[in-house]
């Protein structure tokens, strides 16, 4: 199949909507990351998503709608869900609610709940409105790779597997949506994202963050969200996080970098803009501005993809505090690093 990357003109959006109605996949820009969309109520179309990504069938999908009214046929919407949606939707928030029977099992991986999101990107909203369909869409990457934040990333992973990718520019947030479940007693964040726990507390009296957000699942522990079982966002080489006081982190990163080169390996340091000058003469990539975490979330996946493409053997990354948006950034970075961390303050 030939894959077209189209500027999101009204004509292209009509063509993409027709492809969805016809049971084809479409690459969709959103404010978080690009999605790989299919008509959510068309089982055969949804199966194409799993095939194209190489995604395990036990990992459920998010259903995208243009408004909360459009979600009414799909799930039971509580007052809490309505309050969250009123404050944060459209936006980078996915709400897990009890599902209604119309949603195919293939979408929810047989769970009794369904994940619903109203994306804030004008092209995604225009496509949802034009098609009139609920659209199931995971991130449009090959399973295990960093999520795509440009149409070119989607093309790289999915060329030949879908007819149309709509090019809506770089995804603003750059990390996938916050996933919150309302299925238990206390609203619980299963995956941190652009809507932080601090922000959720503006609407909810209490919010829990799943323990596994910043550590690997323990043996025998059940994942609240199936997606948390899988290795994610990983570049091909070995990424290690280096934490501690800035001067110690820089010293350890430089030592590790030099040792890697001496060992005949290729290496790269991932550093904040504020510290780039400390690594003069070394292969270093900016992961954004420490003082402005939004710049970090915006470019993190593009950097991980670049390193994957380059085939760099060893990568050493600076880290930031897991607070606010930093929680989502550290969640993704930790998974990309397989939780490998060196404490530079202990290396004296
Ligand atoms: O920002 C986003 O959320 C992007 C864009 C395209 O909207 N989508 C996305 O989808 O990241 P995906 O499939 O890559 O991640 C969905 C996550 C997975 O970890 C999945 O396990 C979880 O949400 N999930 C989906 N339905 C669930 C459910 N009913 N219960 C628990 N977790 C669920
Ligand atoms: Mg994904």
Short mmCIF file of C-alpha atoms and ligand atoms in Angstrom, two decimals:
data_model
loop_
_atom_site.label_atom_id
_atom_site.label_comp_id
_atom_site.label_asym_id
_atom_site.label_seq_id
_atom_site.Cartn_x
_atom_site.Cartn_y
_atom_site.Cartn_z
CA UNK A 1 0.00 0.00 0.00
CA UNK A 2 1.26 3.48 -0.84
CA UNK A 3 1.36 5.82 2.16
CA UNK A 4 0.63 9.50 1.52
CA UNK A 5 1.70 12.23 3.94
CA UNK A 6 -0.86 15.01 3.44
CA UNK A 7 -1.07 18.62 4.59
CA UNK A 8 -4.31 18.81 6.60
CA UNK A 9 -6.43 20.69 4.05
CA UNK A 10 -10.23 20.27 4.25
CA UNK A 11 -9.96 17.94 1.26
CA UNK A 12 -7.29 15.79 2.94
CA UNK A 13 -9.39 15.61 6.11
CA UNK A 14 -12.41 14.45 4.05
CA UNK A 15 -10.20 11.81 2.40
CA UNK A 16 -8.89 10.63 5.78
CA UNK A 17 -12.43 10.47 7.20
CA UNK A 18 -13.50 8.34 4.24
CA UNK A 19 -10.53 6.00 4.83
CA UNK A 20 -11.61 5.58 8.47
CA UNK A 21 -15.21 4.82 7.44
CA UNK A 22 -13.82 2.32 4.94
CA UNK A 23 -11.96 0.46 7.72
CA UNK A 24 -8.47 1.77 6.93
CA UNK A 25 -5.87 3.19 9.32
CA UNK A 26 -4.97 6.91 9.41
CA UNK A 27 -1.97 8.65 11.00
CA UNK A 28 -3.41 11.45 13.13
CA UNK A 29 -1.58 14.42 14.67
CA UNK A 30 -2.49 15.17 18.27
CA UNK A 31 -1.09 17.61 20.81
CA UNK A 32 0.58 14.73 22.72
CA UNK A 33 1.98 12.36 20.06
CA UNK A 34 0.76 11.07 16.69
CA UNK A 35 -1.93 8.38 16.81
CA UNK A 36 -2.61 5.38 14.58
CA UNK A 37 -6.37 5.64 14.21
CA UNK A 38 -9.14 3.25 13.20
CA UNK A 39 -12.95 3.24 13.42
CA UNK A 40 -13.32 2.08 17.06
CA UNK A 41 -16.53 0.11 16.48
CA UNK A 42 -15.15 -1.77 13.45
CA UNK A 43 -13.40 -4.84 14.87
CA UNK A 44 -11.55 -5.70 11.67
CA UNK A 45 -10.22 -2.15 11.38
CA UNK A 46 -9.04 -2.18 15.01
CA UNK A 47 -7.20 -5.47 14.43
CA UNK A 48 -5.19 -3.72 11.72
CA UNK A 49 -3.79 -1.39 14.41
CA UNK A 50 -2.41 -4.31 16.43
CA UNK A 51 -0.93 -5.89 13.29
CA UNK A 52 0.69 -2.66 12.06
CA UNK A 53 2.32 -1.90 15.43
CA UNK A 54 3.16 -5.47 16.42
CA UNK A 55 1.22 -4.67 19.59
CA UNK A 56 0.26 -7.42 22.06
CA UNK A 57 -3.51 -8.03 21.98
CA UNK A 58 -3.76 -7.67 25.78
CA UNK A 59 -2.85 -3.96 25.65
CA UNK A 60 -6.08 -1.93 25.28
CA UNK A 61 -6.53 1.17 23.11
CA UNK A 62 -7.72 4.71 23.83
CA UNK A 63 -10.92 5.78 22.05
CA UNK A 64 -10.83 9.37 20.78
CA UNK A 65 -13.97 11.49 20.48
CA UNK A 66 -14.64 15.15 19.65
CA UNK A 67 -16.76 15.86 22.74
CA UNK A 68 -18.02 14.23 25.93
CA UNK A 69 -21.47 13.81 24.32
CA UNK A 70 -19.83 11.62 21.70
CA UNK A 71 -18.56 9.37 24.53
CA UNK A 72 -22.06 8.82 26.01
CA UNK A 73 -22.81 5.72 23.89
CA UNK A 74 -19.44 4.17 24.79
CA UNK A 75 -19.21 4.38 28.58
CA UNK A 76 -20.87 5.31 31.87
CA UNK A 77 -19.78 8.88 32.64
CA UNK A 78 -19.73 9.78 36.35
CA UNK A 79 -19.93 13.28 37.81
CA UNK A 80 -16.20 13.04 38.56
CA UNK A 81 -15.49 12.27 34.91
CA UNK A 82 -17.66 15.22 33.86
CA UNK A 83 -15.78 17.54 36.21
CA UNK A 84 -12.42 16.36 34.85
CA UNK A 85 -13.57 16.76 31.25
CA UNK A 86 -14.99 20.23 31.92
CA UNK A 87 -11.61 21.38 33.25
CA UNK A 88 -9.08 19.52 31.07
CA UNK A 89 -10.74 18.38 27.82
CA UNK A 90 -9.97 18.77 25.02
CA UNK A 91 -6.44 18.14 26.28
CA UNK A 92 -3.76 15.60 27.18
CA UNK A 93 -5.96 13.59 29.58
CA UNK A 94 -7.37 10.07 29.08
CA UNK A 95 -10.16 8.98 31.41
CA UNK A 96 -10.86 5.28 32.07
CA UNK A 97 -14.54 4.58 32.70
CA UNK A 98 -16.88 1.56 32.85
CA UNK A 99 -17.64 0.61 29.26
CA UNK A 100 -20.91 -0.06 27.46
CA UNK A 101 -21.43 -3.20 25.32
CA UNK A 102 -21.07 -1.41 21.97
CA UNK A 103 -17.29 -1.14 22.41
CA UNK A 104 -15.62 -4.21 20.85
CA UNK A 105 -13.54 -6.46 23.15
CA UNK A 106 -10.58 -6.02 20.84
CA UNK A 107 -10.44 -2.30 21.80
CA UNK A 108 -10.52 -2.87 25.57
CA UNK A 109 -8.54 -6.14 25.59
CA UNK A 110 -11.60 -7.69 27.27
CA UNK A 111 -11.51 -5.26 30.21
CA UNK A 112 -14.78 -3.93 31.65
CA UNK A 113 -13.49 -0.38 31.21
CA UNK A 114 -12.70 1.83 28.22
CA UNK A 115 -10.19 4.67 27.95
CA UNK A 116 -11.56 7.88 26.39
CA UNK A 117 -9.73 11.01 25.25
CA UNK A 118 -10.69 14.29 23.56
CA UNK A 119 -7.51 15.49 21.82
CA UNK A 120 -6.77 19.23 21.66
CA UNK A 121 -5.18 19.27 18.19
CA UNK A 122 -7.36 21.11 15.61
CA UNK A 123 -6.62 18.50 12.91
CA UNK A 124 -7.57 15.58 15.16
CA UNK A 125 -10.80 17.35 16.18
CA UNK A 126 -11.61 18.21 12.56
CA UNK A 127 -11.13 14.57 11.54
CA UNK A 128 -13.27 13.26 14.42
CA UNK A 129 -16.05 15.70 13.50
CA UNK A 130 -15.81 15.05 9.75
CA UNK A 131 -15.90 11.26 10.20
CA UNK A 132 -18.51 11.30 12.97
CA UNK A 133 -16.76 8.22 14.38
CA UNK A 134 -15.14 7.26 17.67
CA UNK A 135 -11.51 6.57 16.74
CA UNK A 136 -9.35 4.01 18.53
CA UNK A 137 -5.75 5.17 18.40
CA UNK A 138 -2.57 4.14 20.17
CA UNK A 139 0.64 6.04 19.55
CA UNK A 140 1.64 5.49 15.90
CA UNK A 141 5.04 3.89 16.61
CA UNK A 142 6.16 0.31 16.16
CA UNK A 143 5.58 -1.33 19.57
CA UNK A 144 8.51 -0.70 21.94
CA UNK A 145 9.86 2.33 20.03
CA UNK A 146 9.53 5.96 21.14
CA UNK A 147 6.17 7.50 20.28
CA UNK A 148 6.14 9.64 17.10
CA UNK A 149 5.98 13.41 17.47
CA UNK A 150 6.17 14.25 13.74
CA UNK A 151 4.48 12.92 10.60
CA UNK A 152 7.95 11.81 9.42
CA UNK A 153 8.35 9.60 12.53
CA UNK A 154 5.01 7.94 11.67
CA UNK A 155 6.08 7.47 8.05
CA UNK A 156 9.34 5.88 9.21
CA UNK A 157 7.54 3.26 11.32
CA UNK A 158 4.34 2.75 9.32
CA UNK A 159 5.17 3.31 5.64
CA UNK A 160 3.17 0.86 3.52
CA UNK A 161 0.78 -0.07 6.35
CA UNK A 162 -1.75 2.75 5.96
CA UNK A 163 -3.02 4.99 3.15
CA UNK A 164 -2.84 8.43 4.82
CA UNK A 165 -0.81 10.29 7.43
CA UNK A 166 -2.08 13.80 8.16
CA UNK A 167 0.84 16.15 8.81
CA UNK A 168 -0.13 18.49 11.64
CA UNK A 169 3.40 19.58 12.53
CA UNK A 170 5.36 18.73 15.68
CA UNK A 171 3.27 17.49 18.61
CA UNK A 172 3.28 20.29 21.16
CA UNK A 173 3.38 18.29 24.42
CA UNK A 174 5.57 15.51 23.04
CA UNK A 175 4.61 12.84 25.64
CA UNK A 176 1.47 10.69 25.66
CA UNK A 177 -1.59 11.79 27.63
CA UNK A 178 -2.05 11.41 31.36
CA UNK A 179 -4.11 8.24 31.92
CA UNK A 180 -6.39 8.35 34.97
CA UNK A 181 -8.73 5.55 36.00
CA UNK A 182 -12.02 6.25 37.75
CA UNK A 183 -12.77 2.53 38.03
CA UNK A 184 -11.53 2.16 41.65
CA UNK A 185 -12.40 3.98 44.91
CA UNK A 186 -9.80 6.70 44.44
CA UNK A 187 -8.93 8.25 41.05
CA UNK A 188 -5.53 6.86 40.11
CA UNK A 189 -2.97 8.07 37.58
CA UNK A 190 -1.73 5.02 35.66
CA UNK A 191 0.49 6.99 33.29
CA UNK A 192 1.67 10.55 34.02
CA UNK A 193 1.51 13.13 31.23
CA UNK A 194 0.85 16.77 30.45
CA UNK A 195 -1.94 17.02 33.04
CA UNK A 196 0.02 16.66 36.28
CA UNK A 197 -1.27 15.21 39.60
CA UNK A 198 -1.02 18.76 41.00
CA UNK A 199 -3.40 19.97 38.26
CA UNK A 200 -5.81 17.05 38.83
CA UNK A 201 -6.04 18.04 42.50
CA UNK A 202 -7.61 21.33 41.38
CA UNK A 203 -10.71 19.27 40.51
CA UNK A 204 -10.46 16.08 42.58
CA UNK A 205 -10.27 15.87 46.39
CA UNK A 206 -7.78 13.01 46.19
CA UNK A 207 -5.52 11.51 43.50
CA UNK A 208 -3.29 8.47 43.70
CA UNK A 209 -0.31 7.85 41.44
CA UNK A 210 0.30 4.19 40.63
CA UNK A 211 3.49 2.92 42.34
CA UNK A 212 4.86 1.52 39.10
CA UNK A 213 5.14 5.00 37.51
CA UNK A 214 8.78 5.36 38.58
CA UNK A 215 9.88 1.78 39.22
CA UNK A 216 9.64 -1.55 37.42
CA UNK A 217 6.78 -3.92 38.26
CA UNK A 218 7.80 -6.44 40.92
CA UNK A 219 7.67 -10.16 40.15
CA UNK A 220 4.06 -11.32 40.32
CA UNK A 221 2.69 -7.76 40.57
CA UNK A 222 -0.35 -7.11 38.40
CA UNK A 223 -0.23 -4.05 36.12
CA UNK A 224 -3.20 -1.70 36.62
CA UNK A 225 -2.64 -0.59 33.06
CA UNK A 226 -1.49 -3.35 30.71
CA UNK A 227 0.77 -0.90 28.86
CA UNK A 228 2.98 -0.64 31.95
CA UNK A 229 4.13 -4.25 31.55
CA UNK A 230 6.06 -3.61 28.41
CA UNK A 231 9.52 -2.16 27.77
CA UNK A 232 8.93 1.19 26.16
CA UNK A 233 10.45 4.09 24.32
CA UNK A 234 13.78 2.33 24.12
CA UNK A 235 16.54 3.25 21.69
CA UNK A 236 18.64 0.35 20.38
CA UNK A 237 21.71 1.09 22.54
CA UNK A 238 22.05 1.14 26.31
CA UNK A 239 20.79 4.27 28.07
CA UNK A 240 21.80 5.04 31.67
CA UNK A 241 20.44 7.86 33.85
CA UNK A 242 22.91 9.75 36.03
CA UNK A 243 21.48 11.53 39.08
CA UNK A 244 23.00 13.70 41.81
CA UNK A 245 24.51 17.17 42.27
CA UNK A 246 25.10 18.91 38.93
CA UNK A 247 28.91 18.97 39.20
CA UNK A 248 29.03 15.27 40.19
CA UNK A 249 26.65 14.31 37.37
CA UNK A 250 28.81 16.13 34.84
CA UNK A 251 32.02 14.51 36.12
CA UNK A 252 30.50 11.00 36.05
CA UNK A 253 28.95 11.52 32.59
CA UNK A 254 32.31 12.65 31.21
CA UNK A 255 34.15 9.71 32.85
CA UNK A 256 31.62 7.20 31.49
CA UNK A 257 31.74 8.80 28.05
CA UNK A 258 35.57 8.65 27.89
CA UNK A 259 35.57 5.06 29.16
CA UNK A 260 33.06 4.08 26.46
CA UNK A 261 35.21 5.59 23.70
CA UNK A 262 38.33 3.93 25.12
CA UNK A 263 36.40 0.69 24.92
CA UNK A 264 35.81 1.24 21.18
CA UNK A 265 32.11 2.09 21.65
CA UNK A 266 30.09 5.02 20.30
CA UNK A 267 28.65 7.19 23.06
CA UNK A 268 26.51 10.26 23.59
CA UNK A 269 25.60 12.46 26.56
CA UNK A 270 22.04 13.77 26.93
CA UNK A 271 22.21 17.08 28.77
CA UNK A 272 20.11 20.12 29.58
CA UNK A 273 20.81 23.36 27.69
CA UNK A 274 22.15 24.93 30.88
CA UNK A 275 24.95 22.30 31.06
CA UNK A 276 25.92 21.79 27.41
CA UNK A 277 29.11 23.83 27.71
CA UNK A 278 30.41 21.41 30.39
CA UNK A 279 30.72 18.69 27.75
CA UNK A 280 32.78 20.58 25.18
CA UNK A 281 34.40 18.39 22.54
CA UNK A 282 32.11 15.45 23.35
CA UNK A 283 29.12 14.07 21.48
CA UNK A 284 26.26 15.69 23.38
CA UNK A 285 22.57 16.18 22.58
CA UNK A 286 20.31 18.77 24.19
CA UNK A 287 17.21 17.37 25.91
CA UNK A 288 15.80 20.86 26.43
CA UNK A 289 15.97 23.49 29.11
CA UNK A 290 16.07 22.34 32.76
CA UNK A 291 14.29 25.54 33.81
CA UNK A 292 11.46 24.85 31.34
CA UNK A 293 10.39 21.15 31.47
CA UNK A 294 7.90 21.69 28.62
CA UNK A 295 10.88 22.00 26.27
CA UNK A 296 12.12 18.63 27.58
CA UNK A 297 8.82 16.80 27.11
CA UNK A 298 8.49 18.39 23.66
CA UNK A 299 11.75 16.95 22.30
CA UNK A 300 12.57 13.86 24.40
CA UNK A 301 11.13 11.26 22.01
CA UNK A 302 12.70 12.92 18.95
CA UNK A 303 16.09 12.71 20.69
CA UNK A 304 15.58 9.03 21.59
CA UNK A 305 14.62 8.30 17.97
CA UNK A 306 17.68 10.14 16.68
CA UNK A 307 19.92 8.03 18.93
CA UNK A 308 18.16 4.86 17.80
CA UNK A 309 18.75 5.81 14.14
CA UNK A 310 22.39 6.63 14.82
CA UNK A 311 22.86 3.23 16.49
CA UNK A 312 24.76 4.84 19.40
CA UNK A 313 26.03 2.10 21.76
CA UNK A 314 26.01 3.89 25.11
CA UNK A 315 24.04 6.95 26.23
CA UNK A 316 24.28 8.80 29.54
CA UNK A 317 21.49 11.18 30.51
CA UNK A 318 21.10 13.94 33.04
CA UNK A 319 17.80 13.81 34.95
CA UNK A 320 15.36 16.28 36.50
CA UNK A 321 13.14 16.14 39.61
CA UNK A 322 10.05 13.90 39.22
CA UNK A 323 7.68 16.75 40.07
CA UNK A 324 5.02 18.43 37.97
CA UNK A 325 5.68 17.64 34.31
CA UNK A 326 8.99 16.14 35.50
CA UNK A 327 7.05 13.08 36.72
CA UNK A 328 5.96 12.23 33.15
CA UNK A 329 9.42 12.98 31.75
CA UNK A 330 11.15 10.74 34.33
CA UNK A 331 8.56 7.99 33.77
CA UNK A 332 9.44 7.84 30.04
CA UNK A 333 13.18 8.31 30.54
CA UNK A 334 13.24 5.58 33.23
CA UNK A 335 11.52 3.12 30.90
CA UNK A 336 13.79 4.01 28.00
CA UNK A 337 16.73 3.33 30.35
CA UNK A 338 15.24 0.09 31.67
CA UNK A 339 15.48 1.91 35.07
CA UNK A 340 19.33 1.83 34.95
CA UNK A 341 20.52 4.69 37.22
CA UNK A 342 23.88 5.76 38.59
CA UNK A 343 23.99 7.97 41.68
CA UNK A 344 26.88 10.34 40.93
CA UNK A 345 26.98 11.50 44.58
CA UNK A 346 27.92 7.94 45.62
CA UNK A 347 30.74 7.74 43.08
CA UNK A 348 33.19 10.05 44.95
O1 LIG B 1 -1.56 10.76 24.12
C1 LIG B 1 -2.01 9.63 23.97
O2 LIG B 1 -2.63 9.06 24.87
C2 LIG B 1 -1.78 8.95 22.61
C3 LIG B 1 -2.54 9.75 21.56
C4 LIG B 1 -2.49 9.10 20.21
O3 LIG B 1 -3.85 9.96 21.97
N1 LIG B 1 -2.21 7.59 22.65
C5 LIG B 1 -1.52 6.64 23.35
O4 LIG B 1 -2.04 5.36 23.27
O5 LIG B 1 -0.52 6.87 23.98
P1 LIG B 1 -1.24 4.07 23.70
O6 LIG B 1 -2.07 2.93 23.25
O7 LIG B 1 0.13 4.14 23.22
O8 LIG B 1 -1.29 4.08 25.27
C6 LIG B 1 -2.53 3.82 25.94
C7 LIG B 1 -2.25 3.42 27.36
C8 LIG B 1 -1.65 2.03 27.44
O9 LIG B 1 -0.68 2.03 28.49
C9 LIG B 1 -2.84 1.15 27.79
O10 LIG B 1 -2.47 -0.02 28.48
C10 LIG B 1 -3.66 2.08 28.65
O11 LIG B 1 -3.51 3.35 28.07
N2 LIG B 1 -5.11 1.71 28.64
C11 LIG B 1 -5.96 1.80 27.60
N3 LIG B 1 -7.19 1.36 27.96
C12 LIG B 1 -7.10 0.98 29.26
C13 LIG B 1 -8.02 0.44 30.20
N4 LIG B 1 -9.29 0.19 29.89
N5 LIG B 1 -7.57 0.17 31.45
C14 LIG B 1 -6.27 0.43 31.80
N6 LIG B 1 -5.36 0.95 30.95
C15 LIG B 1 -5.75 1.23 29.70
MG1 LIG B 2 2.13 3.86 22.97
#
